[in-house]
Amino acid sequence: MASLGFSHQISMGAGSNSVTEFPVTRTRPGWRRSCNFSKNRIGFRILASENHAAGEPDLSVTVNGLKMPNPFVIGSGPPGTNYTVMKRAFDEGWGAVIAKTVSLDAAKVVNVTPRYAKLRAGANGSLKGQIIGWENIELISDRPLETMLKEFKQLKEEYPDRILIASIMEEYDKAAWQELIERVEETGIDALEINFSCPHGMPERKMGAAVGQDCALLEEVCGWINEKATVPVWAKMTPNITDITQPARVALSTGCEGVSAINTIMSVMGINLDSLRPEPCVEGYSTPGGYSSKAVHPIALAKVMSIAQMMKKEFGDKDSSLSGIGGVETGGEAAEFILLGASTVQVCTGVMMHGYGLVNKLCTELKDFMKKHNFSSIEDFRGASLDYFTTHTDLVRRQQEAIRERRAVKKGLQSDRDWTGDGFVKETESMVSN
């Protein structure tokens, strides 16, 4: 059995001199994985199905051993908040569903209304124009854990071949994290997504982005999680950090099979210029929340690109999975994430705006893109655009070389022996300077 052994050194943030090394081994065949976090999970190759109609692009993918009919995944949030809506997502044809984040004690979760605010293309507060931004101050699931677990189990019984992923988040407590993992896994869910990235609510309890922004804390919590989990684990990254590759590197090095990026961006949606109060307005007051929808798409692409480059360089471009999130409402926008290396694409706000049937549009448009370029599978173009990103210094060098080459061509003939009778006029013109 061939072995691919390597280790990674992780710096624990700015100003820190501590370095932690994590030996990791991967084995073939089968790409089963073991590491010093005592977990045995199916490996991470992203494979396209061989069973598809001739001439028709195949959207199916297998990620971390999870077989999906297409790469489109319901992102954790309101579209995955209960049995009814998750069932609807499966019936409409989504490749996978990530449920709304759960924790052990839902009684601590108290939401307010209104909790959303929109930004439209146009004047501040205008009711006209396309929605390009969406802010939420919504917390994780406020439904009892027992209720959510019962519904997870029911969904897996009714849809045994579909992928259901549980999103989980807990306080800074090893026992609580491991109890939550055990109870959730008992329902038969296929994978876990760890919410290290919710930008608002309960940071004082070291939950959400409070963990994802602290690499030392993240390392410790990931260790607890990967010590216990027996299904693939994706770590959901926060964009509210200087260098998103740092927590992504920590998550992958401590045993997570994949990362998801990005969660929402910390924001203040705006101020009502009539009432002078912030939006969304709750009894005259508000709090910063998470920003999503079309306006975040370019930011998400940049973050995903950075993570993908790091993964390709340090982990191998097919060893770990990457799920792209941010402002996807069209198949073309999904294709951009895949071209940067994502194997799946999550949609949450888009479903809230357009409904669960959006997946049909996404699939049709992604197939059209694939036909245009003669791609037969997702893997044919996954990561194809990643190598075209470089440094500004390199851009300058490349442009200078191109200018020199164009000038050389512009100079035309190098010697009298190069003149030809047929091309005499063009050859003369090639040496004219104005």
CSV table of C-alpha atoms in Angstrom, one decimal:
chain,number,residue,atom,x,y,z
A,1,MET,CA,0.0,0.0,0.0
A,2,ALA,CA,1.5,3.3,-1.1
A,3,SER,CA,1.7,6.0,1.6
A,4,LEU,CA,1.7,9.8,1.1
A,5,GLY,CA,3.2,11.2,4.3
A,6,PHE,CA,3.8,14.8,5.1
A,7,SER,CA,3.5,17.2,8.0
A,8,HIS,CA,2.5,20.9,8.4
A,9,GLN,CA,3.7,23.6,10.6
A,10,ILE,CA,1.2,26.1,11.8
A,11,SER,CA,1.9,29.6,13.1
A,12,MET,CA,-0.6,30.6,15.7
A,13,GLY,CA,-1.2,34.2,14.5
A,14,ALA,CA,0.6,37.5,14.5
A,15,GLY,CA,3.1,38.0,17.2
A,16,SER,CA,3.2,34.4,18.1
A,17,ASN,CA,6.4,32.3,18.0
A,18,SER,CA,4.7,29.0,18.7
A,19,VAL,CA,4.7,26.4,16.0
A,20,THR,CA,2.7,23.2,16.1
A,21,GLU,CA,3.4,20.3,13.8
A,22,PHE,CA,0.8,17.7,12.8
A,23,PRO,CA,2.0,14.5,11.2
A,24,VAL,CA,-0.6,13.3,8.7
A,25,THR,CA,-0.6,10.2,6.6
A,26,ARG,CA,-2.8,9.3,3.6
A,27,THR,CA,-3.0,5.8,2.2
A,28,ARG,CA,-4.0,4.3,-1.1
A,29,PRO,CA,-5.9,2.5,-2.4
A,30,GLY,CA,-9.4,3.8,-1.5
A,31,TRP,CA,-8.0,7.1,-0.1
A,32,ARG,CA,-9.0,6.1,3.4
A,33,ARG,CA,-7.4,8.4,5.9
A,34,SER,CA,-5.9,8.2,9.3
A,35,CYS,CA,-4.1,10.8,11.5
A,36,ASN,CA,-3.1,11.4,15.0
A,37,PHE,CA,-6.7,12.5,15.8
A,38,SER,CA,-7.8,8.9,15.8
A,39,LYS,CA,-10.4,9.2,13.1
A,40,ASN,CA,-11.0,6.9,10.1
A,41,ARG,CA,-13.0,8.5,7.3
A,42,ILE,CA,-13.5,8.0,3.6
A,43,GLY,CA,-10.9,9.9,1.5
A,44,PHE,CA,-11.2,13.1,-0.3
A,45,ARG,CA,-10.9,12.6,-4.1
A,46,ILE,CA,-13.5,14.6,-6.1
A,47,LEU,CA,-14.7,12.3,-8.8
A,48,ALA,CA,-17.1,12.7,-11.6
A,49,SER,CA,-19.6,9.9,-12.3
A,50,GLU,CA,-19.0,7.7,-15.3
A,51,ASN,CA,-22.7,7.0,-15.7
A,52,HIS,CA,-24.0,9.9,-17.7
A,53,ALA,CA,-25.7,10.3,-21.1
A,54,ALA,CA,-23.4,10.6,-24.0
A,55,GLY,CA,-23.0,14.2,-25.1
A,56,GLU,CA,-24.8,15.6,-22.0
A,57,PRO,CA,-22.5,17.2,-19.3
A,58,ASP,CA,-22.4,15.3,-16.1
A,59,LEU,CA,-23.0,17.4,-13.0
A,60,SER,CA,-22.5,14.7,-10.4
A,61,VAL,CA,-19.6,14.7,-8.0
A,62,THR,CA,-18.3,12.6,-5.2
A,63,VAL,CA,-16.7,14.7,-2.5
A,64,ASN,CA,-15.1,13.1,0.6
A,65,GLY,CA,-16.9,9.9,-0.4
A,66,LEU,CA,-20.3,11.7,-0.6
A,67,LYS,CA,-22.1,11.1,-3.9
A,68,MET,CA,-24.2,14.1,-5.1
A,69,PRO,CA,-26.2,14.4,-8.3
A,70,ASN,CA,-24.9,18.0,-8.7
A,71,PRO,CA,-22.5,20.3,-6.9
A,72,PHE,CA,-25.3,22.6,-5.6
A,73,VAL,CA,-25.7,22.5,-1.8
A,74,ILE,CA,-28.2,24.3,0.4
A,75,GLY,CA,-26.1,26.5,2.7
A,76,SER,CA,-26.8,26.4,6.4
A,77,GLY,CA,-29.5,28.9,7.3
A,78,PRO,CA,-33.3,29.4,7.0
A,79,PRO,CA,-33.5,27.1,3.9
A,80,GLY,CA,-32.5,24.2,6.1
A,81,THR,CA,-34.3,25.1,9.2
A,82,ASN,CA,-36.8,22.1,9.5
A,83,TYR,CA,-38.0,18.9,8.0
A,84,THR,CA,-40.5,20.5,5.6
A,85,VAL,CA,-38.1,22.8,3.9
A,86,MET,CA,-35.2,20.3,3.8
A,87,LYS,CA,-37.6,17.7,2.2
A,88,ARG,CA,-38.6,20.4,-0.4
A,89,ALA,CA,-34.9,20.9,-1.2
A,90,PHE,CA,-34.3,17.2,-1.8
A,91,ASP,CA,-37.5,17.0,-3.9
A,92,GLU,CA,-36.4,20.0,-6.1
A,93,GLY,CA,-33.1,18.2,-6.7
A,94,TRP,CA,-30.4,20.0,-4.7
A,95,GLY,CA,-27.2,18.0,-4.5
A,96,ALA,CA,-27.0,18.2,-0.7
A,97,VAL,CA,-28.6,20.0,2.2
A,98,ILE,CA,-26.7,21.6,5.1
A,99,ALA,CA,-29.2,22.1,8.0
A,100,LYS,CA,-29.3,25.2,10.0
A,101,THR,CA,-26.7,25.2,12.8
A,102,VAL,CA,-27.7,23.4,16.0
A,103,SER,CA,-26.3,23.3,19.5
A,104,LEU,CA,-27.0,21.4,22.7
A,105,ASP,CA,-29.1,24.1,24.4
A,106,ALA,CA,-31.5,25.9,22.0
A,107,ALA,CA,-33.1,27.7,25.0
A,108,LYS,CA,-30.1,30.1,25.0
A,109,VAL,CA,-30.9,31.1,21.4
A,110,VAL,CA,-33.4,33.9,21.2
A,111,ASN,CA,-34.1,35.6,17.8
A,112,VAL,CA,-35.6,39.0,17.1
A,113,THR,CA,-37.9,40.3,14.3
A,114,PRO,CA,-37.3,42.0,12.0
A,115,ARG,CA,-33.9,40.4,11.5
A,116,TYR,CA,-33.2,41.0,7.8
A,117,ALA,CA,-32.4,44.1,5.7
A,118,LYS,CA,-31.9,44.5,1.9
A,119,LEU,CA,-29.6,46.7,-0.2
A,120,ARG,CA,-30.9,47.5,-3.6
A,121,ALA,CA,-29.0,48.9,-6.6
A,122,GLY,CA,-30.0,52.6,-6.3
A,123,ALA,CA,-30.4,55.2,-3.7
A,124,ASN,CA,-30.1,54.3,0.0
A,125,GLY,CA,-33.5,53.0,1.2
A,126,SER,CA,-34.9,52.9,-2.3
A,127,LEU,CA,-37.6,50.2,-2.9
A,128,LYS,CA,-36.7,49.9,-6.5
A,129,GLY,CA,-33.8,48.2,-8.2
A,130,GLN,CA,-32.2,44.8,-8.0
A,131,ILE,CA,-31.4,43.4,-4.5
A,132,ILE,CA,-27.6,43.2,-4.4
A,133,GLY,CA,-27.1,42.9,-0.6
A,134,TRP,CA,-28.7,41.2,2.3
A,135,GLU,CA,-28.0,41.5,6.0
A,136,ASN,CA,-29.2,39.2,8.7
A,137,ILE,CA,-28.9,39.3,12.5
A,138,GLU,CA,-30.3,35.8,12.8
A,139,LEU,CA,-28.8,33.4,15.3
A,140,ILE,CA,-28.5,29.6,15.0
A,141,SER,CA,-31.5,27.3,15.3
A,142,ASP,CA,-33.8,28.1,18.1
A,143,ARG,CA,-35.6,24.8,17.8
A,144,PRO,CA,-34.9,22.1,20.5
A,145,LEU,CA,-32.0,19.8,19.5
A,146,GLU,CA,-34.2,16.7,20.1
A,147,THR,CA,-36.7,18.0,17.5
A,148,MET,CA,-33.9,18.7,14.9
A,149,LEU,CA,-32.4,15.3,15.5
A,150,LYS,CA,-35.7,13.5,15.0
A,151,GLU,CA,-36.1,15.4,11.7
A,152,PHE,CA,-32.6,14.5,10.6
A,153,LYS,CA,-33.3,10.8,11.2
A,154,GLN,CA,-36.6,11.0,9.4
A,155,LEU,CA,-35.0,12.7,6.4
A,156,LYS,CA,-32.3,10.0,6.2
A,157,GLU,CA,-34.9,7.3,6.4
A,158,GLU,CA,-36.9,8.8,3.5
A,159,TYR,CA,-33.9,9.9,1.4
A,160,PRO,CA,-31.2,7.4,2.2
A,161,ASP,CA,-29.3,8.2,-1.0
A,162,ARG,CA,-29.3,11.9,-0.6
A,163,ILE,CA,-26.6,13.9,1.3
A,164,LEU,CA,-27.7,15.5,4.6
A,165,ILE,CA,-25.0,17.5,6.4
A,166,ALA,CA,-25.4,18.8,10.0
A,167,SER,CA,-24.1,22.2,10.9
A,168,ILE,CA,-23.0,22.3,14.5
A,169,MET,CA,-21.7,25.0,16.9
A,170,GLU,CA,-20.9,24.8,20.6
A,171,GLU,CA,-19.4,26.7,23.5
A,172,TYR,CA,-15.7,26.3,24.4
A,173,ASP,CA,-16.2,23.0,26.1
A,174,LYS,CA,-14.8,19.7,24.9
A,175,ALA,CA,-17.4,17.5,26.5
A,176,ALA,CA,-20.2,19.6,25.0
A,177,TRP,CA,-18.7,19.5,21.5
A,178,GLN,CA,-18.2,15.7,21.6
A,179,GLU,CA,-21.7,15.1,23.0
A,180,LEU,CA,-23.2,17.1,20.2
A,181,ILE,CA,-21.2,15.2,17.6
A,182,GLU,CA,-22.2,11.8,19.0
A,183,ARG,CA,-25.9,12.7,19.2
A,184,VAL,CA,-26.0,14.2,15.7
A,185,GLU,CA,-24.1,11.3,14.1
A,186,GLU,CA,-26.6,8.8,15.6
A,187,THR,CA,-29.3,10.2,13.3
A,188,GLY,CA,-27.4,8.9,10.2
A,189,ILE,CA,-26.3,12.3,8.8
A,190,ASP,CA,-23.6,12.1,6.2
A,191,ALA,CA,-21.1,14.8,7.3
A,192,LEU,CA,-20.6,17.7,9.6
A,193,GLU,CA,-20.0,21.3,8.8
A,194,ILE,CA,-18.5,23.2,11.8
A,195,ASN,CA,-19.7,26.8,12.2
A,196,PHE,CA,-16.5,28.6,13.1
A,197,SER,CA,-17.7,31.7,11.3
A,198,CYS,CA,-21.1,33.2,12.4
A,199,PRO,CA,-20.2,36.9,12.7
A,200,HIS,CA,-22.8,37.9,15.2
A,201,GLY,CA,-24.3,36.6,18.4
A,202,MET,CA,-22.7,34.9,21.4
A,203,PRO,CA,-19.0,35.7,20.9
A,204,GLU,CA,-18.7,36.0,24.7
A,205,ARG,CA,-19.4,32.2,24.8
A,206,LYS,CA,-16.5,31.6,22.3
A,207,MET,CA,-18.8,30.5,19.6
A,208,GLY,CA,-18.8,31.0,15.8
A,209,ALA,CA,-16.3,33.6,14.4
A,210,ALA,CA,-14.8,34.0,17.9
A,211,VAL,CA,-13.2,30.5,17.3
A,212,GLY,CA,-12.5,31.0,13.5
A,213,GLN,CA,-10.6,34.2,14.2
A,214,ASP,CA,-8.3,32.7,16.8
A,215,CYS,CA,-6.0,30.0,15.3
A,216,ALA,CA,-4.9,28.7,18.7
A,217,LEU,CA,-8.4,28.3,19.8
A,218,LEU,CA,-9.4,26.8,16.5
A,219,GLU,CA,-6.6,24.2,16.7
A,220,GLU,CA,-7.8,23.1,20.1
A,221,VAL,CA,-11.5,22.9,19.1
A,222,CYS,CA,-10.8,21.1,15.8
A,223,GLY,CA,-8.7,18.6,17.8
A,224,TRP,CA,-11.7,17.8,20.0
A,225,ILE,CA,-14.0,17.5,17.0
A,226,ASN,CA,-11.8,15.3,14.9
A,227,GLU,CA,-11.0,13.1,17.9
A,228,LYS,CA,-14.7,12.2,18.0
A,229,ALA,CA,-16.2,12.5,14.5
A,230,THR,CA,-16.5,9.5,12.3
A,231,VAL,CA,-18.0,11.2,9.3
A,232,PRO,CA,-16.3,13.9,7.0
A,233,VAL,CA,-15.9,17.3,8.6
A,234,TRP,CA,-16.0,20.6,6.8
A,235,ALA,CA,-14.8,23.7,8.7
A,236,LYS,CA,-16.8,26.9,7.7
A,237,MET,CA,-14.5,29.9,7.4
A,238,THR,CA,-15.1,33.5,8.4
A,239,PRO,CA,-14.1,36.2,5.9
A,240,ASN,CA,-13.8,38.6,8.9
A,241,ILE,CA,-10.1,38.0,9.2
A,242,THR,CA,-6.9,39.4,7.7
A,243,ASP,CA,-5.7,36.2,6.1
A,244,ILE,CA,-8.3,33.5,5.6
A,245,THR,CA,-5.7,30.9,4.7
A,246,GLN,CA,-4.4,30.8,8.3
A,247,PRO,CA,-7.6,29.2,9.9
A,248,ALA,CA,-8.2,27.1,6.8
A,249,ARG,CA,-4.7,25.7,7.1
A,250,VAL,CA,-5.2,25.0,10.8
A,251,ALA,CA,-8.6,23.2,10.1
A,252,LEU,CA,-7.1,21.0,7.4
A,253,SER,CA,-4.0,20.2,9.4
A,254,THR,CA,-6.0,19.1,12.5
A,255,GLY,CA,-8.0,16.6,10.6
A,256,CYS,CA,-10.9,18.3,8.8
A,257,GLU,CA,-11.6,16.9,5.3
A,258,GLY,CA,-12.6,20.1,3.8
A,259,VAL,CA,-13.3,23.8,4.3
A,260,SER,CA,-16.3,26.0,3.3
A,261,ALA,CA,-15.9,29.6,2.5
A,262,ILE,CA,-17.2,32.2,3.0
A,263,ASN,CA,-19.7,32.9,5.7
A,264,THR,CA,-21.3,36.3,5.9
A,265,ILE,CA,-19.3,39.5,6.2
A,266,MET,CA,-19.8,41.7,9.2
A,267,SER,CA,-21.8,44.8,8.2
A,268,VAL,CA,-24.1,47.6,9.0
A,269,MET,CA,-26.7,47.7,6.2
A,270,GLY,CA,-27.6,51.3,6.5
A,271,ILE,CA,-29.3,54.2,8.3
A,272,ASN,CA,-32.9,55.1,7.6
A,273,LEU,CA,-32.5,58.8,6.6
A,274,ASP,CA,-36.1,59.6,7.8
A,275,SER,CA,-36.0,58.0,11.2
A,276,LEU,CA,-32.2,58.2,11.6
A,277,ARG,CA,-32.2,54.7,13.0
A,278,PRO,CA,-30.1,51.7,11.7
A,279,GLU,CA,-31.5,48.8,9.7
A,280,PRO,CA,-32.7,46.2,10.5
A,281,CYS,CA,-34.5,48.2,13.2
A,282,VAL,CA,-35.7,46.4,16.3
A,283,GLU,CA,-37.5,48.7,18.8
A,284,GLY,CA,-35.4,51.6,17.4
A,285,TYR,CA,-32.1,49.8,17.7
A,286,SER,CA,-29.9,47.4,15.7
A,287,THR,CA,-26.6,45.5,15.8
A,288,PRO,CA,-24.0,44.7,13.2
A,289,GLY,CA,-24.9,41.5,11.2
A,290,GLY,CA,-23.8,39.2,8.4
A,291,TYR,CA,-23.8,40.5,4.8
A,292,SER,CA,-24.5,38.2,1.8
A,293,SER,CA,-26.1,38.2,-1.7
A,294,LYS,CA,-24.6,39.4,-5.0
A,295,ALA,CA,-22.5,42.2,-3.6
A,296,VAL,CA,-20.2,39.7,-1.7
A,297,HIS,CA,-19.5,37.5,-4.7
A,298,PRO,CA,-16.2,39.1,-5.7
A,299,ILE,CA,-15.0,39.1,-2.1
A,300,ALA,CA,-15.9,35.4,-1.8
A,301,LEU,CA,-14.1,34.6,-5.0
A,302,ALA,CA,-10.9,36.2,-3.7
A,303,LYS,CA,-11.1,34.4,-0.4
A,304,VAL,CA,-11.8,31.0,-2.1
A,305,MET,CA,-8.9,31.7,-4.5
A,306,SER,CA,-6.5,32.3,-1.6
A,307,ILE,CA,-7.6,29.1,0.2
A,308,ALA,CA,-7.4,27.1,-3.0
A,309,GLN,CA,-3.9,28.3,-3.8
A,310,MET,CA,-2.8,27.3,-0.3
A,311,MET,CA,-4.5,23.9,-0.5
A,312,LYS,CA,-2.9,23.2,-3.8
A,313,LYS,CA,0.5,24.2,-2.6
A,314,GLU,CA,0.5,22.6,0.8
A,315,PHE,CA,-2.1,19.8,0.7
A,316,GLY,CA,-2.2,18.7,-2.9
A,317,ASP,CA,-5.0,19.9,-5.2
A,318,LYS,CA,-7.2,16.9,-4.7
A,319,ASP,CA,-6.5,15.9,-1.1
A,320,SER,CA,-9.0,18.1,0.6
A,321,SER,CA,-12.3,19.5,-0.5
A,322,LEU,CA,-13.4,23.1,-0.8
A,323,SER,CA,-17.0,24.4,-0.8
A,324,GLY,CA,-17.5,27.8,-2.3
A,325,ILE,CA,-20.1,30.2,-0.9
A,326,GLY,CA,-21.1,33.8,-1.7
A,327,GLY,CA,-23.7,35.5,-3.9
A,328,VAL,CA,-24.5,32.7,-6.2
A,329,GLU,CA,-27.8,33.1,-8.2
A,330,THR,CA,-26.7,31.8,-11.6
A,331,GLY,CA,-24.9,28.8,-13.0
A,332,GLY,CA,-22.1,31.1,-14.3
A,333,GLU,CA,-21.5,32.4,-10.8
A,334,ALA,CA,-21.2,28.8,-9.6
A,335,ALA,CA,-18.8,28.0,-12.4
A,336,GLU,CA,-16.5,30.7,-11.2
A,337,PHE,CA,-16.1,29.0,-7.8
A,338,ILE,CA,-15.5,25.7,-9.5
A,339,LEU,CA,-12.9,27.2,-11.8
A,340,LEU,CA,-11.1,28.4,-8.7
A,341,GLY,CA,-11.0,24.9,-7.2
A,342,ALA,CA,-14.3,24.4,-5.4
A,343,SER,CA,-15.9,21.0,-5.7
A,344,THR,CA,-19.3,22.1,-4.4
A,345,VAL,CA,-21.2,25.5,-4.3
A,346,GLN,CA,-23.5,26.5,-1.5
A,347,VAL,CA,-26.5,28.7,-1.9
A,348,CYS,CA,-28.5,30.2,1.0
A,349,THR,CA,-29.6,33.8,0.4
A,350,GLY,CA,-30.3,33.0,-3.2
A,351,VAL,CA,-32.9,30.4,-2.1
A,352,MET,CA,-34.5,32.9,0.3
A,353,MET,CA,-34.9,35.3,-2.6
A,354,HIS,CA,-35.8,32.9,-5.5
A,355,GLY,CA,-37.1,29.7,-3.9
A,356,TYR,CA,-35.9,26.1,-3.9
A,357,GLY,CA,-36.6,25.8,-7.7
A,358,LEU,CA,-33.5,27.9,-8.2
A,359,VAL,CA,-31.5,24.7,-8.4
A,360,ASN,CA,-33.1,23.8,-11.8
A,361,LYS,CA,-31.9,27.1,-13.3
A,362,LEU,CA,-28.4,26.6,-11.8
A,363,CYS,CA,-28.1,23.2,-13.2
A,364,THR,CA,-29.3,24.3,-16.7
A,365,GLU,CA,-26.9,27.3,-16.8
A,366,LEU,CA,-24.0,25.3,-15.5
A,367,LYS,CA,-24.6,22.6,-18.2
A,368,ASP,CA,-24.8,25.4,-20.8
A,369,PHE,CA,-21.4,26.7,-19.7
A,370,MET,CA,-19.9,23.2,-19.8
A,371,LYS,CA,-21.3,22.6,-23.3
A,372,LYS,CA,-19.8,25.9,-24.5
A,373,HIS,CA,-16.3,24.7,-23.5
A,374,ASN,CA,-16.8,21.0,-24.2
A,375,PHE,CA,-16.5,20.0,-20.6
A,376,SER,CA,-18.1,16.6,-19.8
A,377,SER,CA,-17.7,16.7,-16.0
A,378,ILE,CA,-17.1,19.0,-13.1
A,379,GLU,CA,-13.6,17.7,-12.7
A,380,ASP,CA,-12.8,18.7,-16.3
A,381,PHE,CA,-12.7,22.4,-15.3
A,382,ARG,CA,-12.3,22.4,-11.5
A,383,GLY,CA,-9.4,24.7,-10.6
A,384,ALA,CA,-8.7,25.5,-14.3
A,385,SER,CA,-8.5,29.3,-13.6
A,386,LEU,CA,-6.4,29.1,-10.5
A,387,ASP,CA,-3.0,29.2,-12.1
A,388,TYR,CA,-3.8,32.5,-13.8
A,389,PHE,CA,-3.5,34.4,-10.6
A,390,THR,CA,-0.1,35.8,-9.7
A,391,THR,CA,1.6,38.7,-8.0
A,392,HIS,CA,1.5,42.3,-9.2
A,393,THR,CA,5.3,42.2,-9.7
A,394,ASP,CA,4.8,39.2,-12.0
A,395,LEU,CA,2.1,41.0,-13.9
A,396,VAL,CA,4.5,43.9,-14.6
A,397,ARG,CA,7.2,41.4,-15.7
A,398,ARG,CA,4.8,39.6,-18.0
A,399,GLN,CA,3.6,42.9,-19.6
A,400,GLN,CA,7.1,44.2,-20.2
A,401,GLU,CA,8.0,40.9,-21.9
A,402,ALA,CA,4.8,41.2,-24.1
A,403,ILE,CA,5.6,44.8,-25.0
A,404,ARG,CA,9.1,43.8,-26.1
A,405,GLU,CA,7.7,41.0,-28.2
A,406,ARG,CA,5.2,43.3,-29.9
A,407,ARG,CA,7.9,45.8,-30.6
A,408,ALA,CA,10.1,43.1,-32.1
A,409,VAL,CA,7.2,42.1,-34.4
A,410,LYS,CA,6.6,45.8,-35.2
A,411,LYS,CA,10.2,46.2,-36.4
A,412,GLY,CA,9.5,43.8,-39.2
A,413,LEU,CA,12.2,42.3,-41.3
A,414,GLN,CA,15.6,41.7,-39.7
A,415,SER,CA,17.6,41.3,-42.9
A,416,ASP,CA,17.4,42.1,-46.7
A,417,ARG,CA,17.2,38.4,-47.4
A,418,ASP,CA,13.8,38.3,-45.6
A,419,TRP,CA,11.9,40.3,-48.3
A,420,THR,CA,9.4,38.4,-50.4
A,421,GLY,CA,7.7,39.4,-53.6
A,422,ASP,CA,4.2,38.3,-52.4
A,423,GLY,CA,4.2,40.1,-49.1
A,424,PHE,CA,6.2,43.2,-50.1
A,425,VAL,CA,3.6,45.8,-49.2
A,426,LYS,CA,2.8,44.3,-45.8
A,427,GLU,CA,6.5,43.8,-45.1
A,428,THR,CA,7.2,47.5,-45.9
A,429,GLU,CA,4.3,48.5,-43.6
A,430,SER,CA,5.6,46.4,-40.7
A,431,MET,CA,8.6,48.7,-40.5
A,432,VAL,CA,6.7,52.0,-40.5
A,433,SER,CA,6.8,53.7,-37.1
A,434,ASN,CA,3.7,55.9,-37.3
